[in-house]
Amino acid sequence: MALIMAFCTLIFNVLCLPLHLIKALGMYEIYKRVFPICLYRCSIIYNNKMHDKKKELFRSLPEFNRHGKQLTILEIGCGTGSNFQFYPPGCKVICTDPNPHFKKYLKSSMEGNDHITFDRFVVASGEDMGAIESESVDVVVCTLVLCSVNNIPKTLQETRRMLRPPSTWTYFFQHVLQPPWYYFGDGCEIVRDTWKPLEAAGFTDLKLKHVEAPLLFLIKPHIIGYAITGLYGMYKRLFPLLAYNITFSYNDKMHNTKRDLFRNVGKFANTDGTLRLLEIGCGSGANFRFYPYGCTVICTDPNPHFEKYLRMSMEANKHLTYETFMVVSGEDMEKVEDGSVDVVVCTLVLCSVRNVQEVLQEVRRILKPGGAFYFLEHVESDPSSWTFFFQHVFEPLWYYLGDGCMITKKTWRDIEAAGFSELHLKHIEAPKVSRMIRPHIMGYSIK
Ligand SMILES: C[S@@+](CC[C@H](N)C(=O)[O-])C[C@H]1O[C@@H](n2cnc3c(N)ncnc32)[C@H](O)[C@@H]1O
């Protein structure tokens, strides 16, 4: 294989000899004039395909406006300005690119994005942006650029130089009071960026969140989460493949039940016919085929490794519009606005979540008034049955094989206590599925 590759590379190098020669003679500059027009056209196609991803990527930009003034964004290798549409209203943008011929296209992008303020265009390469003052910007953006720069570490060094350091009073006092704190706290350092070594440690999976703890201001900034490694971490990667395959057989057996469950989802659509549905723990997208034509789906799951299978289900269900895939757990969907969705769906998820009540509170928060929460969950069996006995015996093993799934949950109690205004819940015996998960609850509740 390596030999064939080396041979093919050689052929293409030979074919490119005239281009190498043109570059050596200094005539490649002509292409630099043409490239912006090519990129301008390609960017439109790329942005169409990557629209959701970019929206997701730039969603948190306003959070970096920590000094309360205008948010300043510097874009390295801005090209034709294809990212401008994703920047938050009112921000100031400084553009840099080593190719001066982009200026014309940049201007037209600016005209089409009057929600942002254009500061200036600086002709500079990423490795040397001396014209930009140190510690002067809140955010640096770089998309499809690091593949072209000559020196990535130097570009990143420049990025660090231009970024403003945190400027909160907490940051100030943490640094000032570090020496006494060190001695009183038996060697404790309050100025450590512990998340960086954690991120760099190479865990198979890392869930990390920055939170403000209700403590003394000096130790308010906290990180919480967990990192996994070894065999169980690898199983997290493998689980989506298993779930994807098992889903086919489960969906076959539960086809009529699911059709019955989702029969009246359409009645929660808005007066203009639109319906925004969010699925918690969407997994590989096993429910898509049951959703009504034209509805917009927001997918969420804490396991990012489901995305590949989710995309396959999206391809197979073109009757829906997919807004985004968010890697979040049901207990914490802070990126989803209050009262912003018409329907929330949860199937075979509440058995695996860490805290069912927290998930249900999040469901109520993000639902519009009058919106509905649909559920289909396996639950604990009747205590007088053999199924109950086996559920309790096999629970520990099932927990690990099922990626945290618990088969003895009394989920109906949590749903009943969640404070919905209306609840339609029934207990059923799922047909033909494993005895362990045969007792199910299904239905919907209304906010
Ligand atoms: C058995 S799969 C079900 C997938 C899909 N809902 C279905 O019906 O096919 C369980 C799903 O719950 C997700 N999950 C686990 N913990 C979760 C949590 N705290 N919040 C949201 N989803 C969670 C898993 O990643 C997985 O996708």
Short mmCIF file of C-alpha atoms and ligand atoms in Angstrom, two decimals:
data_model
loop_
_atom_site.label_atom_id
_atom_site.label_comp_id
_atom_site.label_asym_id
_atom_site.label_seq_id
_atom_site.Cartn_x
_atom_site.Cartn_y
_atom_site.Cartn_z
CA MET A 1 0.00 0.00 0.00
CA ALA A 2 2.77 2.42 1.05
CA LEU A 3 4.61 1.63 -2.19
CA ILE A 4 1.58 2.36 -4.35
CA MET A 5 1.00 5.58 -2.46
CA ALA A 6 4.63 6.68 -2.91
CA PHE A 7 4.38 5.86 -6.63
CA CYS A 8 1.15 7.84 -7.11
CA THR A 9 2.60 10.78 -5.17
CA LEU A 10 5.64 10.75 -7.43
CA ILE A 11 3.42 10.84 -10.53
CA PHE A 12 1.49 13.82 -9.22
CA ASN A 13 4.72 15.56 -8.29
CA VAL A 14 5.96 15.09 -11.83
CA LEU A 15 2.66 16.39 -13.21
CA CYS A 16 3.02 19.41 -10.94
CA LEU A 17 6.53 20.23 -12.23
CA PRO A 18 5.30 23.19 -14.30
CA LEU A 19 3.56 24.55 -11.18
CA HIS A 20 6.73 24.09 -9.08
CA LEU A 21 8.58 25.99 -11.78
CA ILE A 22 6.01 28.80 -11.87
CA LYS A 23 6.36 29.16 -8.10
CA ALA A 24 10.17 29.16 -8.28
CA LEU A 25 10.02 31.93 -10.89
CA GLY A 26 7.82 33.99 -8.56
CA MET A 27 4.81 33.83 -10.92
CA TYR A 28 2.54 31.99 -8.48
CA GLU A 29 1.47 35.43 -7.23
CA ILE A 30 -0.93 35.61 -10.20
CA TYR A 31 -2.95 32.74 -8.73
CA LYS A 32 -3.18 34.68 -5.46
CA ARG A 33 -5.39 37.15 -7.36
CA VAL A 34 -7.65 34.41 -8.70
CA PHE A 35 -7.86 32.37 -5.50
CA PRO A 36 -10.20 34.78 -3.62
CA ILE A 37 -12.90 34.46 -6.31
CA CYS A 38 -12.63 30.62 -6.19
CA LEU A 39 -12.79 30.68 -2.41
CA TYR A 40 -15.72 33.09 -2.46
CA ARG A 41 -17.77 30.58 -4.46
CA CYS A 42 -16.58 27.51 -2.52
CA SER A 43 -17.32 29.24 0.80
CA ILE A 44 -21.00 29.54 -0.10
CA ILE A 45 -21.25 25.78 -0.69
CA TYR A 46 -19.11 24.97 2.38
CA ASN A 47 -21.19 27.26 4.59
CA ASN A 48 -24.40 25.65 3.37
CA LYS A 49 -23.12 22.21 4.30
CA MET A 50 -21.52 23.29 7.57
CA HIS A 51 -24.18 25.77 8.66
CA ASP A 52 -25.31 23.81 11.74
CA LYS A 53 -21.76 22.99 12.81
CA LYS A 54 -20.67 26.62 12.58
CA LYS A 55 -23.76 27.82 14.41
CA GLU A 56 -22.96 25.37 17.19
CA LEU A 57 -19.26 26.36 17.23
CA PHE A 58 -19.90 30.09 17.50
CA ARG A 59 -22.92 29.86 19.81
CA SER A 60 -20.87 30.62 22.94
CA LEU A 61 -18.99 33.67 21.57
CA PRO A 62 -20.96 36.21 23.68
CA GLU A 63 -19.70 34.44 26.84
CA PHE A 64 -16.21 35.83 26.18
CA ASN A 65 -17.33 39.42 26.58
CA ARG A 66 -16.00 39.38 30.14
CA HIS A 67 -15.10 43.06 30.50
CA GLY A 68 -18.65 44.20 29.70
CA LYS A 69 -17.63 46.38 26.73
CA GLN A 70 -17.86 45.54 23.03
CA LEU A 71 -16.78 41.98 22.19
CA THR A 72 -13.69 42.12 19.94
CA ILE A 73 -13.09 39.22 17.57
CA LEU A 74 -9.93 38.83 15.53
CA GLU A 75 -10.09 36.44 12.62
CA ILE A 76 -6.86 34.96 11.31
CA GLY A 77 -7.00 34.17 7.60
CA CYS A 78 -10.46 35.69 7.29
CA GLY A 79 -10.62 35.02 3.53
CA THR A 80 -13.90 36.32 2.17
CA GLY A 81 -15.52 36.70 5.60
CA SER A 82 -17.66 33.59 5.47
CA ASN A 83 -17.89 33.40 9.27
CA PHE A 84 -19.34 36.89 9.78
CA GLN A 85 -22.95 35.71 9.69
CA PHE A 86 -22.28 33.56 12.78
CA TYR A 87 -20.85 36.37 14.92
CA PRO A 88 -23.09 37.87 17.62
CA PRO A 89 -24.74 41.26 16.99
CA GLY A 90 -22.78 44.31 18.11
CA CYS A 91 -19.33 42.72 18.12
CA LYS A 92 -16.25 44.33 16.55
CA VAL A 93 -14.25 42.34 14.01
CA ILE A 94 -10.59 42.73 13.06
CA CYS A 95 -9.69 40.77 9.94
CA THR A 96 -6.26 39.52 8.97
CA ASP A 97 -5.09 37.66 5.89
CA PRO A 98 -1.74 37.53 4.11
CA ASN A 99 -3.52 37.79 0.75
CA PRO A 100 -4.50 41.46 0.12
CA HIS A 101 -6.80 40.49 -2.75
CA PHE A 102 -9.44 39.25 -0.31
CA LYS A 103 -10.28 42.83 0.65
CA LYS A 104 -12.85 43.26 -2.14
CA TYR A 105 -14.85 40.14 -1.13
CA LEU A 106 -14.49 40.99 2.52
CA LYS A 107 -16.17 44.32 1.86
CA SER A 108 -19.18 42.70 0.27
CA SER A 109 -19.45 40.24 3.21
CA MET A 110 -19.34 43.19 5.56
CA GLU A 111 -22.16 44.93 3.70
CA GLY A 112 -24.28 41.80 4.01
CA ASN A 113 -23.65 41.56 7.77
CA ASP A 114 -24.49 44.93 9.26
CA HIS A 115 -25.12 43.36 12.68
CA ILE A 116 -21.33 43.52 13.30
CA THR A 117 -18.81 46.37 13.22
CA PHE A 118 -15.84 46.09 10.90
CA ASP A 119 -12.73 47.49 12.60
CA ARG A 120 -9.95 46.98 10.03
CA PHE A 121 -8.33 44.59 7.60
CA VAL A 122 -4.67 43.86 8.30
CA VAL A 123 -2.54 42.14 5.67
CA ALA A 124 -0.52 39.77 7.86
CA SER A 125 0.29 36.10 8.12
CA GLY A 126 -0.72 34.13 11.20
CA GLU A 127 2.89 33.74 12.29
CA ASP A 128 3.47 37.48 12.53
CA MET A 129 0.60 39.76 13.50
CA GLY A 130 2.79 42.47 15.03
CA ALA A 131 0.32 45.14 13.83
CA ILE A 132 -2.19 43.91 16.38
CA GLU A 133 -1.57 45.06 19.95
CA SER A 134 -0.92 42.45 22.64
CA GLU A 135 -3.83 41.50 24.92
CA SER A 136 -6.30 43.48 22.82
CA VAL A 137 -8.93 40.98 21.65
CA ASP A 138 -11.50 38.74 23.40
CA VAL A 139 -11.69 35.99 20.81
CA VAL A 140 -9.45 34.75 18.00
CA VAL A 141 -11.11 32.74 15.25
CA CYS A 142 -9.35 30.43 12.82
CA THR A 143 -11.30 28.24 10.40
CA LEU A 144 -9.62 26.21 7.64
CA VAL A 145 -6.42 28.16 8.19
CA LEU A 146 -4.02 26.05 10.28
CA CYS A 147 -3.79 23.66 7.31
CA SER A 148 -2.16 26.46 5.28
CA VAL A 149 0.08 28.38 7.69
CA ASN A 150 3.83 27.75 7.56
CA ASN A 151 4.28 27.40 11.30
CA ILE A 152 1.39 26.30 13.54
CA PRO A 153 3.13 26.76 16.95
CA LYS A 154 4.15 30.32 15.99
CA THR A 155 0.59 31.14 14.90
CA LEU A 156 -0.76 29.83 18.20
CA GLN A 157 1.87 31.82 20.10
CA GLU A 158 0.70 34.97 18.31
CA THR A 159 -2.88 34.05 19.19
CA ARG A 160 -2.00 33.83 22.87
CA ARG A 161 -0.19 37.15 22.71
CA MET A 162 -3.19 38.99 21.28
CA LEU A 163 -5.83 37.48 23.57
CA ARG A 164 -6.82 39.47 26.65
CA PRO A 165 -6.07 37.72 29.92
CA PRO A 166 -9.06 37.19 32.22
CA SER A 167 -9.81 40.54 33.84
CA THR A 168 -12.21 39.81 36.66
CA TRP A 169 -11.65 41.01 40.21
CA THR A 170 -11.62 37.36 41.29
CA TYR A 171 -8.66 36.77 38.95
CA PHE A 172 -6.94 39.85 40.36
CA PHE A 173 -7.38 38.81 44.01
CA GLN A 174 -6.57 35.17 43.33
CA HIS A 175 -3.15 36.25 42.07
CA VAL A 176 -2.58 38.86 44.78
CA LEU A 177 -3.60 36.55 47.63
CA GLN A 178 -1.95 33.41 46.25
CA PRO A 179 1.13 33.52 48.59
CA PRO A 180 -0.77 33.63 51.94
CA TRP A 181 -3.37 31.18 50.59
CA TYR A 182 -0.59 28.76 49.75
CA TYR A 183 0.60 28.64 53.34
CA PHE A 184 -2.82 28.63 55.02
CA GLY A 185 -4.12 26.06 52.56
CA ASP A 186 -1.20 23.66 53.09
CA GLY A 187 0.20 24.18 49.59
CA CYS A 188 -3.10 24.87 47.80
CA GLU A 189 -2.80 27.02 44.65
CA ILE A 190 -5.84 29.02 43.63
CA VAL A 191 -4.44 30.12 40.28
CA ARG A 192 -4.07 26.72 38.63
CA ASP A 193 -5.66 26.04 35.23
CA THR A 194 -6.22 22.40 36.14
CA TRP A 195 -8.52 21.80 33.17
CA LYS A 196 -5.59 22.12 30.74
CA PRO A 197 -3.54 19.13 31.98
CA LEU A 198 -6.82 17.20 32.28
CA GLU A 199 -7.64 17.94 28.65
CA ALA A 200 -4.12 17.03 27.61
CA ALA A 201 -3.94 13.81 29.64
CA GLY A 202 -5.36 11.67 26.84
CA PHE A 203 -8.36 10.12 28.61
CA THR A 204 -10.64 8.12 26.37
CA ASP A 205 -13.53 10.37 27.33
CA LEU A 206 -13.58 13.61 29.32
CA LYS A 207 -16.71 15.41 30.48
CA LEU A 208 -15.67 18.71 31.99
CA LYS A 209 -17.67 21.80 32.86
CA HIS A 210 -16.76 25.18 34.35
CA VAL A 211 -19.19 26.24 37.08
CA GLU A 212 -19.46 29.00 39.70
CA ALA A 213 -19.62 27.33 43.13
CA PRO A 214 -21.63 29.04 45.91
CA LEU A 215 -18.43 29.62 47.94
CA LEU A 216 -16.01 32.41 48.87
CA PHE A 217 -15.31 34.43 45.68
CA LEU A 218 -11.65 33.34 45.59
CA ILE A 219 -12.58 29.70 45.09
CA LYS A 220 -15.85 30.24 43.22
CA PRO A 221 -14.54 29.12 39.81
CA HIS A 222 -14.71 25.32 39.81
CA ILE A 223 -14.47 22.58 37.26
CA ILE A 224 -16.59 19.46 37.62
CA GLY A 225 -16.87 16.32 35.55
CA TYR A 226 -15.26 12.99 35.02
CA ALA A 227 -12.66 11.35 32.83
CA ILE A 228 -12.67 7.73 31.86
CA THR A 229 -10.04 5.55 30.42
CA GLY A 230 -9.17 1.93 29.91
CA LEU A 231 -11.67 -0.73 28.94
CA TYR A 232 -14.82 1.07 30.09
CA GLY A 233 -13.78 4.18 28.17
CA MET A 234 -13.37 2.03 25.08
CA TYR A 235 -16.78 0.45 25.71
CA LYS A 236 -18.30 3.96 25.58
CA ARG A 237 -17.01 4.15 22.02
CA LEU A 238 -18.25 0.70 21.16
CA PHE A 239 -21.69 1.10 22.75
CA PRO A 240 -23.17 3.24 19.95
CA LEU A 241 -22.43 0.49 17.43
CA LEU A 242 -24.15 -2.09 19.66
CA ALA A 243 -27.08 0.23 20.34
CA TYR A 244 -27.45 0.99 16.63
CA ASN A 245 -27.76 -2.72 15.80
CA ILE A 246 -29.98 -3.62 18.75
CA THR A 247 -32.26 -0.71 17.85
CA PHE A 248 -33.34 -2.43 14.61
CA SER A 249 -34.69 -5.44 16.43
CA TYR A 250 -36.22 -3.32 19.23
CA ASN A 251 -37.90 -1.04 16.69
CA ASP A 252 -39.28 -4.06 14.83
CA LYS A 253 -40.85 -5.43 17.97
CA MET A 254 -42.04 -2.04 19.19
CA HIS A 255 -43.14 -0.62 15.85
CA ASN A 256 -46.85 -0.52 16.66
CA THR A 257 -46.23 0.75 20.19
CA LYS A 258 -44.05 3.60 18.95
CA ARG A 259 -46.51 4.45 16.17
CA ASP A 260 -49.22 4.58 18.78
CA LEU A 261 -47.10 6.70 21.13
CA PHE A 262 -46.17 9.35 18.56
CA ARG A 263 -49.54 9.34 16.78
CA ASN A 264 -50.63 12.75 18.07
CA VAL A 265 -47.28 14.61 18.21
CA GLY A 266 -48.52 16.81 15.36
CA LYS A 267 -51.18 18.33 17.56
CA PHE A 268 -48.49 20.26 19.45
CA ALA A 269 -47.42 22.15 16.30
CA ASN A 270 -47.68 25.93 16.22
CA THR A 271 -50.45 27.73 14.34
CA ASP A 272 -48.13 28.21 11.35
CA GLY A 273 -47.61 24.42 11.22
CA THR A 274 -44.01 24.44 12.51
CA LEU A 275 -43.01 22.02 15.25
CA ARG A 276 -39.67 22.09 17.10
CA LEU A 277 -38.89 18.75 18.74
CA LEU A 278 -35.92 18.02 21.00
CA GLU A 279 -34.84 14.45 21.69
CA ILE A 280 -32.90 13.71 24.88
CA GLY A 281 -30.46 10.79 24.55
CA CYS A 282 -31.31 10.44 20.87
CA GLY A 283 -28.71 7.67 20.46
CA SER A 284 -28.65 6.58 16.83
CA GLY A 285 -31.95 8.31 15.94
CA ALA A 286 -34.26 5.29 16.21
CA ASN A 287 -37.37 7.46 16.58
CA PHE A 288 -36.96 9.71 13.55
CA ARG A 289 -39.23 7.68 11.31
CA PHE A 290 -42.14 8.19 13.72
CA TYR A 291 -41.95 12.01 13.74
CA PRO A 292 -44.37 14.01 11.61
CA TYR A 293 -43.35 15.31 8.21
CA GLY A 294 -41.53 18.65 8.25
CA CYS A 295 -40.82 18.90 11.95
CA THR A 296 -37.50 20.33 13.10
CA VAL A 297 -35.44 18.04 15.29
CA ILE A 298 -32.76 18.98 17.81
CA CYS A 299 -30.75 15.93 18.80
CA THR A 300 -28.93 15.67 22.12
CA ASP A 301 -26.84 12.91 23.64
CA PRO A 302 -23.91 12.95 26.08
CA ASN A 303 -22.06 10.30 24.06
CA PRO A 304 -20.46 11.99 21.02
CA HIS A 305 -19.70 8.62 19.45
CA PHE A 306 -23.36 8.25 18.43
CA GLU A 307 -22.98 10.98 15.83
CA LYS A 308 -21.87 8.66 13.03
CA TYR A 309 -24.99 6.48 13.42
CA LEU A 310 -27.20 9.50 13.95
CA ARG A 311 -26.08 10.91 10.60
CA MET A 312 -27.03 7.62 8.93
CA SER A 313 -30.54 7.84 10.43
CA MET A 314 -30.78 11.47 9.31
CA GLU A 315 -29.89 10.43 5.76
CA ALA A 316 -32.61 7.77 5.88
CA ASN A 317 -35.25 10.19 7.22
CA LYS A 318 -35.29 13.13 4.86
CA HIS A 319 -38.85 14.08 5.85
CA LEU A 320 -37.42 15.96 8.88
CA THR A 321 -35.25 19.04 9.26
CA TYR A 322 -32.31 18.57 11.62
CA GLU A 323 -31.26 21.66 13.50
CA THR A 324 -28.26 20.44 15.44
CA PHE A 325 -26.66 17.61 17.44
CA MET A 326 -25.63 18.75 20.92
CA VAL A 327 -23.37 16.66 23.09
CA VAL A 328 -25.07 17.33 26.42
CA SER A 329 -26.67 15.29 29.15
CA GLY A 330 -30.36 15.61 29.93
CA GLU A 331 -29.62 17.02 33.38
CA ASP A 332 -27.95 20.05 31.92
CA MET A 333 -29.16 21.49 28.63
CA GLU A 334 -28.20 25.09 29.40
CA LYS A 335 -27.58 25.82 25.73
CA VAL A 336 -31.29 25.28 25.05
CA GLU A 337 -33.36 28.37 25.77
CA ASP A 338 -36.29 28.37 28.21
CA GLY A 339 -39.68 27.71 26.57
CA SER A 340 -38.15 27.13 23.14
CA VAL A 341 -39.40 23.69 22.03
CA ASP A 342 -42.87 22.29 21.36
CA VAL A 343 -42.12 18.64 22.10
CA VAL A 344 -39.44 16.78 24.07
CA VAL A 345 -38.90 13.05 23.54
CA CYS A 346 -37.13 10.50 25.75
CA THR A 347 -37.12 6.82 24.92
CA LEU A 348 -35.02 4.28 26.85
CA VAL A 349 -33.04 7.12 28.40
CA LEU A 350 -34.39 7.79 31.90
CA CYS A 351 -33.08 4.35 32.88
CA SER A 352 -29.53 5.58 32.21
CA VAL A 353 -29.48 9.15 33.45
CA ARG A 354 -27.76 10.09 36.70
CA ASN A 355 -30.72 12.10 38.04
CA VAL A 356 -34.23 11.62 36.61
CA GLN A 357 -35.75 14.57 38.51
CA GLU A 358 -33.12 16.96 37.18
CA VAL A 359 -33.79 15.80 33.63
CA LEU A 360 -37.53 16.31 34.07
CA GLN A 361 -36.99 19.83 35.45
CA GLU A 362 -34.89 20.60 32.38
CA VAL A 363 -37.69 19.20 30.19
CA ARG A 364 -40.20 21.54 31.84
CA ARG A 365 -37.83 24.49 31.51
CA ILE A 366 -37.24 24.12 27.76
CA LEU A 367 -40.85 23.26 26.83
CA LYS A 368 -43.17 26.02 25.69
CA PRO A 369 -46.28 26.37 27.87
CA GLY A 370 -48.71 23.76 26.49
CA GLY A 371 -45.82 21.76 25.00
CA ALA A 372 -45.57 17.98 25.47
CA PHE A 373 -43.07 15.49 26.84
CA TYR A 374 -43.24 12.03 25.22
CA PHE A 375 -41.67 9.03 26.93
CA LEU A 376 -41.25 5.29 26.47
CA GLU A 377 -39.16 3.65 29.20
CA HIS A 378 -38.60 0.20 30.64
CA VAL A 379 -39.20 0.06 34.38
CA GLU A 380 -39.11 -2.20 37.42
CA SER A 381 -41.51 -5.13 37.32
CA ASP A 382 -44.23 -6.09 39.78
CA PRO A 383 -42.44 -7.16 43.04
CA SER A 384 -44.35 -10.45 43.10
CA SER A 385 -42.98 -11.53 39.68
CA TRP A 386 -39.92 -13.57 38.71
CA THR A 387 -38.97 -10.73 36.38
CA PHE A 388 -38.58 -8.48 39.45
CA PHE A 389 -36.33 -11.09 41.05
CA PHE A 390 -34.11 -11.42 37.96
CA GLN A 391 -34.04 -7.68 37.38
CA HIS A 392 -32.50 -7.23 40.82
CA VAL A 393 -30.07 -10.13 40.43
CA PHE A 394 -28.77 -9.03 37.02
CA GLU A 395 -28.88 -5.29 37.61
CA PRO A 396 -25.09 -4.86 38.23
CA LEU A 397 -24.08 -6.76 35.09
CA TRP A 398 -26.78 -5.05 33.01
CA TYR A 399 -25.55 -1.67 34.27
CA TYR A 400 -22.12 -2.15 32.73
CA LEU A 401 -23.21 -3.86 29.52
CA GLY A 402 -25.98 -1.30 28.99
CA ASP A 403 -23.73 1.75 29.44
CA GLY A 404 -25.22 2.75 32.79
CA CYS A 405 -28.74 1.42 32.17
CA MET A 406 -30.67 0.43 35.35
CA ILE A 407 -33.51 -2.05 35.05
CA THR A 408 -35.09 -1.46 38.44
CA LYS A 409 -36.17 2.15 38.11
CA LYS A 410 -39.66 3.28 39.15
CA THR A 411 -39.59 6.07 36.58
CA TRP A 412 -43.38 6.57 36.60
CA ARG A 413 -43.09 8.00 40.11
CA ASP A 414 -40.66 10.69 38.97
CA ILE A 415 -42.85 11.63 36.02
CA GLU A 416 -45.94 11.79 38.22
CA ALA A 417 -44.10 14.08 40.66
CA ALA A 418 -42.54 16.35 38.04
CA GLY A 419 -45.32 18.94 38.11
CA PHE A 420 -46.76 18.65 34.60
CA SER A 421 -50.28 20.00 34.20
CA GLU A 422 -51.59 16.88 32.44
CA LEU A 423 -50.27 13.31 32.36
CA HIS A 424 -51.23 10.41 30.10
CA LEU A 425 -49.22 7.42 31.33
CA LYS A 426 -49.82 3.72 30.89
CA HIS A 427 -47.96 0.60 32.00
CA ILE A 428 -47.50 -1.97 29.24
CA GLU A 429 -45.72 -5.26 28.70
CA ALA A 430 -43.47 -4.76 25.69
CA PRO A 431 -44.07 -7.54 23.19
CA LYS A 432 -41.26 -10.03 22.51
CA VAL A 433 -38.40 -8.00 24.04
CA SER A 434 -36.09 -9.51 26.68
CA ARG A 435 -37.97 -10.37 29.88
CA MET A 436 -35.63 -8.08 31.86
CA ILE A 437 -36.97 -4.97 30.14
CA ARG A 438 -40.48 -6.12 29.31
CA PRO A 439 -42.35 -3.87 31.76
CA HIS A 440 -42.56 -0.43 30.11
CA ILE A 441 -44.30 2.86 30.69
CA MET A 442 -45.36 5.05 27.79
CA GLY A 443 -47.29 8.24 27.25
CA TYR A 444 -46.96 11.99 27.32
CA SER A 445 -47.34 14.84 29.73
CA ILE A 446 -48.17 18.47 29.05
CA LYS A 447 -46.47 21.51 30.59
C1 LIG B 1 -30.48 2.70 25.12
S1 LIG B 1 -29.93 4.18 24.42
C2 LIG B 1 -31.48 4.78 23.74
C3 LIG B 1 -31.25 5.65 22.52
C4 LIG B 1 -32.53 6.17 21.86
N1 LIG B 1 -33.23 7.10 22.71
C5 LIG B 1 -33.43 5.04 21.44
O1 LIG B 1 -34.58 4.99 21.87
O2 LIG B 1 -32.98 4.23 20.66
C6 LIG B 1 -29.70 5.22 25.85
C7 LIG B 1 -29.25 6.63 25.48
O3 LIG B 1 -29.27 7.46 26.62
C8 LIG B 1 -28.13 8.30 26.56
N2 LIG B 1 -27.86 8.85 27.89
C9 LIG B 1 -27.17 8.30 28.92
N3 LIG B 1 -27.11 9.15 29.97
C10 LIG B 1 -27.78 10.25 29.59
C11 LIG B 1 -28.04 11.51 30.22
N4 LIG B 1 -27.63 11.77 31.45
N5 LIG B 1 -28.74 12.44 29.51
C12 LIG B 1 -29.19 12.18 28.26
N6 LIG B 1 -28.96 11.02 27.62
C13 LIG B 1 -28.26 10.07 28.28
C14 LIG B 1 -27.05 7.37 26.02
O4 LIG B 1 -25.92 8.04 25.54
C15 LIG B 1 -27.83 6.66 24.94
O5 LIG B 1 -27.84 7.34 23.74
#
